[in-house]
Amino acid sequence: MFSDNNNGPPRRSDSRDGGGGRSLFRPNSNNDQQRERRYQRYNSGPRYNNNNDRGKSDSRRRQDRSHLPLERGSIRSLLEKFGFIYCADRPEEVFFHYSEVEGIHPDDLKVDDEVEFRIGPSTRTEEDKNAAYSVKFLERGTVVWEDEEEPGRKFKGFIDKLPRGNESNTSVEGSISFLQEETDELERPKGTGDAIPFDLGYEILNDQNKHVRLGRLDVVEFRVVTARRTGQKQPRDIRLVRSERDRQHQAKEKQLLANAVVEQGVVSTLKKEFGFLRSCKRREEVYFHYSNVMLKEGDNDEESILREGQEMEFLVVSDQDRLSARQVTFLPAGSVQFDVVVAVGVKGVITRCPHLAIDSRRRDEKPVDDIVGVVKLLEPIVDKDTGSTVTEVRFHSADAPGGSFAVNREGSQVGLWVRDGDTLLFDVLKELVDSSYHLAPTSCLSAGSPTGDNPSNGPQKDSKAVRLIGTCLAGRTEGIISSIKDNFGFIHCAERNVDVYFRHYEVLPLDIQMELRRNMGIDAAEQNIKLTVGTEVQFDMSLQGTIGTKTNRRNSGGARASNSERENLKAQRLCLLPPSTIVQSKVLGTDVKGVISKVDPKNVFCGVIELEDTVQSMSQHDRHPLLIKLIESLLDEQSVVNSVVFPDLQSMKEDQLVMNIAESLGGGKLRCSHLPVSKSEFQGHPGRLSISRIDKVDDADEQKDTTTEQGRSSSPHPKKKHSTKQKNVKTVGYDKRSLVETLKEDYPPGKSDKIICNVSQNRRTGAVSVTNLKIVERVQEVGATTSLVTDQNATCG
């Protein structure tokens, strides 16, 4: 067996010492002069005999063997007195004695040295064996071991059978079949019927001179030689031309490209070695590998930079139900068109909010699509190209105002700033791929109005954006910042006597706040607002559970009250407002006439006033303006929104208030129900409140049912209802703070004194109070009043 890079026999380490290829008696020197002197001494001295006595001469063994044929080979092994030669012209290993070595000292011979010798019958054995005589040393490379079949020609073939080896170091030869010349490169290789063997000892190189491992049906290129020793043909200089795996891949690629379609699009995502393309002819994104990106002649270097948003042209192939791109080339900017503009500056309400999908795909899979939302247009538009009426559009999470934000402090959950029921301002575009409509960023600040048409209503924006111009009013309320800590704070609710907890990351982004304030009619000069104590805010309020509390107050029987619970309320999506935006109290009347009907005997500066004319208390619109606006929008038959679901749970008191107002203002046209929740901490709570408009009067009786469709149920709230009507205020209390400054230092009002005052009501608590109280006429004598004051001061002393 021959090594592919050696035309001689396989190298062996056999020697007369059993290994290493060097005799124990030979000096370790390759010096030619030393070898020549050693040979001269050896040639002039006695020869070896059978007893290995170097001092004795045996000239009778020197015979004339010039008639014997001359052959060549290499030293196979060296022993104590003799060795064996590996013949180059016959499949034999012949014996030689050291006495037959000529021209070199026997100790200078090495295994694998090439030699020339005459071969004849052996005189040392009766068996019919040959021996080598007149052994002469040759320079390496002199011996010709094989003859090339056709010099200079390279044959092609394919691996028909792979050689195999086993644990006992024995191997089974493989074979290479000669390849038919007319065989197509992408077809399965076909042989001519002739084959040539090869074994595991060959080194296989590819076109890059790297060692490779062959596989069955791999196409190779080689020279063919005939071994002189055996007469067997063998391959030499085997090089891999094409592996079977590459052939199958190329054949598959050819078939895929035959069915490929040309498309255009933009780069949507880039990873380490691959990316995804958004095509203008399909919704599904197309995978591509960087190796498929091609540069055309004349491409501009600046425009040929692979980046997200780069416009490309490519071939789309379908491989195992996965779309991938081939021959990806660059396009100049403006070449790709995905959609056409149908309308600009359009308003709509979110009926289904988009959601960010959880990305759990493998590294080579396409991005996971987000859940697409839906926006219902407040006013339908007409597509001039088709004449069709557009009432709703698609809403992608990538177009959401403000982008996404971390829902929790760790940042493991991400959400959007928008919710169902929010009002957006946008442009409407029609996608060319399927003629569907979707919203897109707009340059308008109001419906149908470009940015430059309203310069006094806020800062100008050069970039387009989908604008949040109105938040959902379900659960929306107002308040004033009461305290601020490191990363949280509390808000005094303006409509109820409660405090609401918030975290700083719940504050809306500045651009969204500016859009909301602009649509509230707030002047641009008041847009620079900071989060401090006393700042007025508008926010979404939700129930986060209850908190147990203890009290030391006693009940009417004198016993201590038991532990109680208070609502744990949370504020979200805070929008900061300029001062005096929120109404905290309302003046019910000024210079109202009245009479002191009662004086507190323990404090003569406190008492009760009976007003001459009654005054009207604050209306529900005054105390709950956002809630009233929500109810009125549902009652508007022209409105496209006929139902609303509160995005979060509300407290039981808040739910009851909303239901009372809906019942009072609805006149039987509104239905209230609840969507149950599964959270264990809210056991006993009916769920999220839902209010819907009843389109038919005959359906009004349905709101009395205890259960409704789709899992909605009536609320098990307490039956006690709070009146939503305005009250007539006839009597009102006063104290020393109600008096004018001059009266505080003078004698206090007495019973039956006639007074004038201002009457106001606090929005947060609903309490009616008196200010700027003045005495018009004293009915009681001053002396009696003075006696009361003196007695009171003495008691206090």
PDB file of N, CA and C in Angstrom, residues 461-530:
ATOM      1  N   LYS A 461     -43.134  70.111  15.012  1.00  0.00           N
ATOM      2  CA  LYS A 461     -42.408  68.854  14.918  1.00  0.00           C
ATOM      3  C   LYS A 461     -42.019  68.620  13.473  1.00  0.00           C
ATOM      4  N   ASP A 462     -40.751  68.355  13.275  1.00  0.00           N
ATOM      5  CA  ASP A 462     -40.278  68.069  11.936  1.00  0.00           C
ATOM      6  C   ASP A 462     -40.590  66.637  11.535  1.00  0.00           C
ATOM      7  N   SER A 463     -40.622  65.715  12.497  1.00  0.00           N
ATOM      8  CA  SER A 463     -40.859  64.314  12.206  1.00  0.00           C
ATOM      9  C   SER A 463     -42.330  63.973  12.377  1.00  0.00           C
ATOM     10  N   LYS A 464     -42.748  62.948  11.647  1.00  0.00           N
ATOM     11  CA  LYS A 464     -44.124  62.495  11.754  1.00  0.00           C
ATOM     12  C   LYS A 464     -44.267  61.570  12.957  1.00  0.00           C
ATOM     13  N   ALA A 465     -45.500  61.470  13.453  1.00  0.00           N
ATOM     14  CA  ALA A 465     -45.767  60.608  14.592  1.00  0.00           C
ATOM     15  C   ALA A 465     -47.252  60.330  14.674  1.00  0.00           C
ATOM     16  N   VAL A 466     -47.590  59.166  15.196  1.00  0.00           N
ATOM     17  CA  VAL A 466     -48.972  58.887  15.572  1.00  0.00           C
ATOM     18  C   VAL A 466     -49.186  59.548  16.927  1.00  0.00           C
ATOM     19  N   ARG A 467     -50.171  60.438  17.010  1.00  0.00           N
ATOM     20  CA  ARG A 467     -50.319  61.289  18.187  1.00  0.00           C
ATOM     21  C   ARG A 467     -51.477  60.811  19.052  1.00  0.00           C
ATOM     22  N   LEU A 468     -51.202  60.729  20.352  1.00  0.00           N
ATOM     23  CA  LEU A 468     -52.237  60.431  21.336  1.00  0.00           C
ATOM     24  C   LEU A 468     -52.858  61.753  21.765  1.00  0.00           C
ATOM     25  N   ILE A 469     -54.077  62.023  21.292  1.00  0.00           N
ATOM     26  CA  ILE A 469     -54.704  63.317  21.555  1.00  0.00           C
ATOM     27  C   ILE A 469     -55.799  63.227  22.613  1.00  0.00           C
ATOM     28  N   GLY A 470     -56.121  62.032  23.052  1.00  0.00           N
ATOM     29  CA  GLY A 470     -57.142  61.885  24.087  1.00  0.00           C
ATOM     30  C   GLY A 470     -57.073  60.515  24.715  1.00  0.00           C
ATOM     31  N   THR A 471     -57.053  60.475  26.046  1.00  0.00           N
ATOM     32  CA  THR A 471     -57.002  59.198  26.748  1.00  0.00           C
ATOM     33  C   THR A 471     -58.409  58.669  26.997  1.00  0.00           C
ATOM     34  N   CYS A 472     -58.498  57.361  27.209  1.00  0.00           N
ATOM     35  CA  CYS A 472     -59.778  56.756  27.542  1.00  0.00           C
ATOM     36  C   CYS A 472     -60.261  57.318  28.884  1.00  0.00           C
ATOM     37  N   LEU A 473     -61.494  57.747  28.948  1.00  0.00           N
ATOM     38  CA  LEU A 473     -62.023  58.379  30.155  1.00  0.00           C
ATOM     39  C   LEU A 473     -62.487  57.372  31.192  1.00  0.00           C
ATOM     40  N   ALA A 474     -62.517  56.101  30.845  1.00  0.00           N
ATOM     41  CA  ALA A 474     -62.903  55.073  31.812  1.00  0.00           C
ATOM     42  C   ALA A 474     -61.793  54.916  32.848  1.00  0.00           C
ATOM     43  N   GLY A 475     -62.073  55.271  34.077  1.00  0.00           N
ATOM     44  CA  GLY A 475     -61.083  55.194  35.143  1.00  0.00           C
ATOM     45  C   GLY A 475     -60.157  56.386  35.194  1.00  0.00           C
ATOM     46  N   ARG A 476     -60.385  57.401  34.346  1.00  0.00           N
ATOM     47  CA  ARG A 476     -59.530  58.583  34.314  1.00  0.00           C
ATOM     48  C   ARG A 476     -60.025  59.587  35.355  1.00  0.00           C
ATOM     49  N   THR A 477     -59.109  60.196  36.080  1.00  0.00           N
ATOM     50  CA  THR A 477     -59.482  61.156  37.110  1.00  0.00           C
ATOM     51  C   THR A 477     -58.371  62.181  37.278  1.00  0.00           C
ATOM     52  N   GLU A 478     -58.550  63.104  38.251  1.00  0.00           N
ATOM     53  CA  GLU A 478     -57.612  64.200  38.456  1.00  0.00           C
ATOM     54  C   GLU A 478     -57.192  64.249  39.917  1.00  0.00           C
ATOM     55  N   GLY A 479     -56.083  64.949  40.166  1.00  0.00           N
ATOM     56  CA  GLY A 479     -55.601  65.091  41.534  1.00  0.00           C
ATOM     57  C   GLY A 479     -54.412  66.014  41.609  1.00  0.00           C
ATOM     58  N   ILE A 480     -53.855  66.104  42.821  1.00  0.00           N
ATOM     59  CA  ILE A 480     -52.714  66.983  43.093  1.00  0.00           C
ATOM     60  C   ILE A 480     -51.653  66.173  43.823  1.00  0.00           C
ATOM     61  N   ILE A 481     -50.403  66.304  43.392  1.00  0.00           N
ATOM     62  CA  ILE A 481     -49.296  65.596  44.038  1.00  0.00           C
ATOM     63  C   ILE A 481     -49.191  66.060  45.488  1.00  0.00           C
ATOM     64  N   SER A 482     -49.282  65.096  46.419  1.00  0.00           N
ATOM     65  CA  SER A 482     -49.214  65.438  47.846  1.00  0.00           C
ATOM     66  C   SER A 482     -47.844  65.157  48.440  1.00  0.00           C
ATOM     67  N   SER A 483     -47.121  64.163  47.915  1.00  0.00           N
ATOM     68  CA  SER A 483     -45.779  63.856  48.411  1.00  0.00           C
ATOM     69  C   SER A 483     -45.014  63.099  47.348  1.00  0.00           C
ATOM     70  N   ILE A 484     -43.693  63.260  47.364  1.00  0.00           N
ATOM     71  CA  ILE A 484     -42.809  62.594  46.405  1.00  0.00           C
ATOM     72  C   ILE A 484     -41.638  61.978  47.161  1.00  0.00           C
ATOM     73  N   LYS A 485     -41.385  60.712  46.884  1.00  0.00           N
ATOM     74  CA  LYS A 485     -40.245  59.994  47.453  1.00  0.00           C
ATOM     75  C   LYS A 485     -39.227  59.733  46.343  1.00  0.00           C
ATOM     76  N   ASP A 486     -38.296  58.783  46.619  1.00  0.00           N
ATOM     77  CA  ASP A 486     -37.217  58.526  45.664  1.00  0.00           C
ATOM     78  C   ASP A 486     -37.758  58.054  44.310  1.00  0.00           C
ATOM     79  N   ASN A 487     -38.621  57.048  44.325  1.00  0.00           N
ATOM     80  CA  ASN A 487     -39.132  56.530  43.060  1.00  0.00           C
ATOM     81  C   ASN A 487     -40.646  56.346  43.073  1.00  0.00           C
ATOM     82  N   PHE A 488     -41.325  56.965  44.029  1.00  0.00           N
ATOM     83  CA  PHE A 488     -42.773  56.881  44.067  1.00  0.00           C
ATOM     84  C   PHE A 488     -43.318  58.140  44.727  1.00  0.00           C
ATOM     85  N   GLY A 489     -44.631  58.213  44.804  1.00  0.00           N
ATOM     86  CA  GLY A 489     -45.271  59.369  45.421  1.00  0.00           C
ATOM     87  C   GLY A 489     -46.743  59.097  45.647  1.00  0.00           C
ATOM     88  N   PHE A 490     -47.453  60.135  46.134  1.00  0.00           N
ATOM     89  CA  PHE A 490     -48.882  60.016  46.402  1.00  0.00           C
ATOM     90  C   PHE A 490     -49.607  61.225  45.834  1.00  0.00           C
ATOM     91  N   ILE A 491     -50.873  60.981  45.470  1.00  0.00           N
ATOM     92  CA  ILE A 491     -51.707  62.007  44.857  1.00  0.00           C
ATOM     93  C   ILE A 491     -52.987  62.143  45.687  1.00  0.00           C
ATOM     94  N   HIS A 492     -53.362  63.387  46.018  1.00  0.00           N
ATOM     95  CA  HIS A 492     -54.671  63.665  46.584  1.00  0.00           C
ATOM     96  C   HIS A 492     -55.677  63.658  45.441  1.00  0.00           C
ATOM     97  N   CYS A 493     -56.606  62.707  45.467  1.00  0.00           N
ATOM     98  CA  CYS A 493     -57.606  62.641  44.420  1.00  0.00           C
ATOM     99  C   CYS A 493     -58.523  63.853  44.523  1.00  0.00           C
ATOM    100  N   ALA A 494     -58.853  64.487  43.403  1.00  0.00           N
ATOM    101  CA  ALA A 494     -59.673  65.688  43.405  1.00  0.00           C
ATOM    102  C   ALA A 494     -61.154  65.369  43.528  1.00  0.00           C
ATOM    103  N   GLU A 495     -61.565  64.149  43.237  1.00  0.00           N
ATOM    104  CA  GLU A 495     -62.986  63.806  43.220  1.00  0.00           C
ATOM    105  C   GLU A 495     -63.424  63.023  44.451  1.00  0.00           C
ATOM    106  N   ARG A 496     -62.485  62.400  45.124  1.00  0.00           N
ATOM    107  CA  ARG A 496     -62.804  61.597  46.305  1.00  0.00           C
ATOM    108  C   ARG A 496     -61.791  61.867  47.385  1.00  0.00           C
ATOM    109  N   ASN A 497     -62.173  61.611  48.601  1.00  0.00           N
ATOM    110  CA  ASN A 497     -61.288  61.854  49.733  1.00  0.00           C
ATOM    111  C   ASN A 497     -60.376  60.648  49.952  1.00  0.00           C
ATOM    112  N   VAL A 498     -59.539  60.360  48.964  1.00  0.00           N
ATOM    113  CA  VAL A 498     -58.598  59.239  49.030  1.00  0.00           C
ATOM    114  C   VAL A 498     -57.263  59.707  48.470  1.00  0.00           C
ATOM    115  N   ASP A 499     -56.207  58.963  48.828  1.00  0.00           N
ATOM    116  CA  ASP A 499     -54.871  59.184  48.281  1.00  0.00           C
ATOM    117  C   ASP A 499     -54.518  58.028  47.361  1.00  0.00           C
ATOM    118  N   VAL A 500     -53.843  58.336  46.282  1.00  0.00           N
ATOM    119  CA  VAL A 500     -53.509  57.346  45.251  1.00  0.00           C
ATOM    120  C   VAL A 500     -51.990  57.251  45.138  1.00  0.00           C
ATOM    121  N   TYR A 501     -51.501  56.019  45.077  1.00  0.00           N
ATOM    122  CA  TYR A 501     -50.064  55.731  44.998  1.00  0.00           C
ATOM    123  C   TYR A 501     -49.628  55.685  43.531  1.00  0.00           C
ATOM    124  N   PHE A 502     -48.414  56.160  43.226  1.00  0.00           N
ATOM    125  CA  PHE A 502     -47.878  56.067  41.865  1.00  0.00           C
ATOM    126  C   PHE A 502     -46.366  55.907  41.923  1.00  0.00           C
ATOM    127  N   ARG A 503     -45.827  55.366  40.850  1.00  0.00           N
ATOM    128  CA  ARG A 503     -44.366  55.265  40.663  1.00  0.00           C
ATOM    129  C   ARG A 503     -43.943  56.213  39.551  1.00  0.00           C
ATOM    130  N   HIS A 504     -42.697  56.649  39.631  1.00  0.00           N
ATOM    131  CA  HIS A 504     -42.234  57.680  38.702  1.00  0.00           C
ATOM    132  C   HIS A 504     -42.252  57.210  37.252  1.00  0.00           C
ATOM    133  N   TYR A 505     -42.050  55.895  37.016  1.00  0.00           N
ATOM    134  CA  TYR A 505     -42.022  55.435  35.625  1.00  0.00           C
ATOM    135  C   TYR A 505     -43.424  55.416  35.007  1.00  0.00           C
ATOM    136  N   GLU A 506     -44.465  55.701  35.813  1.00  0.00           N
ATOM    137  CA  GLU A 506     -45.820  55.748  35.280  1.00  0.00           C
ATOM    138  C   GLU A 506     -46.151  57.105  34.654  1.00  0.00           C
ATOM    139  N   VAL A 507     -45.233  58.070  34.750  1.00  0.00           N
ATOM    140  CA  VAL A 507     -45.463  59.382  34.145  1.00  0.00           C
ATOM    141  C   VAL A 507     -45.312  59.257  32.633  1.00  0.00           C
ATOM    142  N   LEU A 508     -46.255  59.780  31.892  1.00  0.00           N
ATOM    143  CA  LEU A 508     -46.229  59.684  30.432  1.00  0.00           C
ATOM    144  C   LEU A 508     -44.997  60.388  29.861  1.00  0.00           C
ATOM    145  N   PRO A 509     -44.487  59.914  28.711  1.00  0.00           N
ATOM    146  CA  PRO A 509     -43.376  60.614  28.042  1.00  0.00           C
ATOM    147  C   PRO A 509     -43.756  62.060  27.732  1.00  0.00           C
ATOM    148  N   LEU A 510     -42.749  62.911  27.653  1.00  0.00           N
ATOM    149  CA  LEU A 510     -42.980  64.341  27.485  1.00  0.00           C
ATOM    150  C   LEU A 510     -43.740  64.649  26.203  1.00  0.00           C
ATOM    151  N   ASP A 511     -43.419  63.975  25.093  1.00  0.00           N
ATOM    152  CA  ASP A 511     -44.105  64.291  23.835  1.00  0.00           C
ATOM    153  C   ASP A 511     -45.581  63.930  23.904  1.00  0.00           C
ATOM    154  N   ILE A 512     -45.926  62.847  24.592  1.00  0.00           N
ATOM    155  CA  ILE A 512     -47.337  62.491  24.735  1.00  0.00           C
ATOM    156  C   ILE A 512     -48.049  63.509  25.613  1.00  0.00           C
ATOM    157  N   GLN A 513     -47.396  63.934  26.708  1.00  0.00           N
ATOM    158  CA  GLN A 513     -48.014  64.942  27.572  1.00  0.00           C
ATOM    159  C   GLN A 513     -48.272  66.240  26.808  1.00  0.00           C
ATOM    160  N   MET A 514     -47.334  66.638  25.988  1.00  0.00           N
ATOM    161  CA  MET A 514     -47.509  67.884  25.230  1.00  0.00           C
ATOM    162  C   MET A 514     -48.682  67.767  24.254  1.00  0.00           C
ATOM    163  N   GLU A 515     -48.837  66.588  23.621  1.00  0.00           N
ATOM    164  CA  GLU A 515     -49.957  66.397  22.714  1.00  0.00           C
ATOM    165  C   GLU A 515     -51.281  66.461  23.479  1.00  0.00           C
ATOM    166  N   LEU A 516     -51.340  65.818  24.655  1.00  0.00           N
ATOM    167  CA  LEU A 516     -52.576  65.823  25.438  1.00  0.00           C
ATOM    168  C   LEU A 516     -52.916  67.234  25.914  1.00  0.00           C
ATOM    169  N   ARG A 517     -51.916  67.949  26.415  1.00  0.00           N
ATOM    170  CA  ARG A 517     -52.176  69.301  26.905  1.00  0.00           C
ATOM    171  C   ARG A 517     -52.581  70.228  25.757  1.00  0.00           C
ATOM    172  N   ARG A 518     -51.982  70.021  24.577  1.00  0.00           N
ATOM    173  CA  ARG A 518     -52.345  70.853  23.428  1.00  0.00           C
ATOM    174  C   ARG A 518     -53.816  70.656  23.075  1.00  0.00           C
ATOM    175  N   ASN A 519     -54.288  69.401  23.130  1.00  0.00           N
ATOM    176  CA  ASN A 519     -55.681  69.131  22.790  1.00  0.00           C
ATOM    177  C   ASN A 519     -56.634  69.485  23.931  1.00  0.00           C
ATOM    178  N   MET A 520     -56.094  69.785  25.126  1.00  0.00           N
ATOM    179  CA  MET A 520     -56.923  70.325  26.205  1.00  0.00           C
ATOM    180  C   MET A 520     -57.077  71.835  26.087  1.00  0.00           C
ATOM    181  N   GLY A 521     -56.343  72.434  25.132  1.00  0.00           N
ATOM    182  CA  GLY A 521     -56.400  73.875  24.965  1.00  0.00           C
ATOM    183  C   GLY A 521     -55.430  74.624  25.847  1.00  0.00           C
ATOM    184  N   ILE A 522     -54.454  73.919  26.421  1.00  0.00           N
ATOM    185  CA  ILE A 522     -53.466  74.558  27.286  1.00  0.00           C
ATOM    186  C   ILE A 522     -52.433  75.273  26.426  1.00  0.00           C
ATOM    187  N   ASP A 523     -52.111  76.479  26.783  1.00  0.00           N
ATOM    188  CA  ASP A 523     -51.190  77.302  26.015  1.00  0.00           C
ATOM    189  C   ASP A 523     -49.802  76.685  26.018  1.00  0.00           C
ATOM    190  N   ALA A 524     -49.088  76.860  24.919  1.00  0.00           N
ATOM    191  CA  ALA A 524     -47.742  76.287  24.795  1.00  0.00           C
ATOM    192  C   ALA A 524     -46.787  76.873  25.818  1.00  0.00           C
ATOM    193  N   ALA A 525     -47.035  78.106  26.287  1.00  0.00           N
ATOM    194  CA  ALA A 525     -46.142  78.737  27.265  1.00  0.00           C
ATOM    195  C   ALA A 525     -46.184  78.011  28.607  1.00  0.00           C
ATOM    196  N   GLU A 526     -47.231  77.210  28.837  1.00  0.00           N
ATOM    197  CA  GLU A 526     -47.367  76.509  30.107  1.00  0.00           C
ATOM    198  C   GLU A 526     -47.009  75.032  29.977  1.00  0.00           C
ATOM    199  N   GLN A 527     -46.241  74.702  28.957  1.00  0.00           N
ATOM    200  CA  GLN A 527     -45.912  73.303  28.720  1.00  0.00           C
ATOM    201  C   GLN A 527     -44.768  72.809  29.600  1.00  0.00           C
ATOM    202  N   ASN A 528     -43.926  73.688  30.092  1.00  0.00           N
ATOM    203  CA  ASN A 528     -42.776  73.280  30.896  1.00  0.00           C
ATOM    204  C   ASN A 528     -43.220  73.067  32.342  1.00  0.00           C
ATOM    205  N   ILE A 529     -43.577  71.834  32.669  1.00  0.00           N
ATOM    206  CA  ILE A 529     -44.100  71.488  33.985  1.00  0.00           C
ATOM    207  C   ILE A 529     -43.225  70.404  34.589  1.00  0.00           C
ATOM    208  N   LYS A 530     -42.903  70.547  35.875  1.00  0.00           N
ATOM    209  CA  LYS A 530     -42.059  69.586  36.564  1.00  0.00           C
ATOM    210  C   LYS A 530     -42.877  68.848  37.623  1.00  0.00           C
TER     211      LYS A 530
END
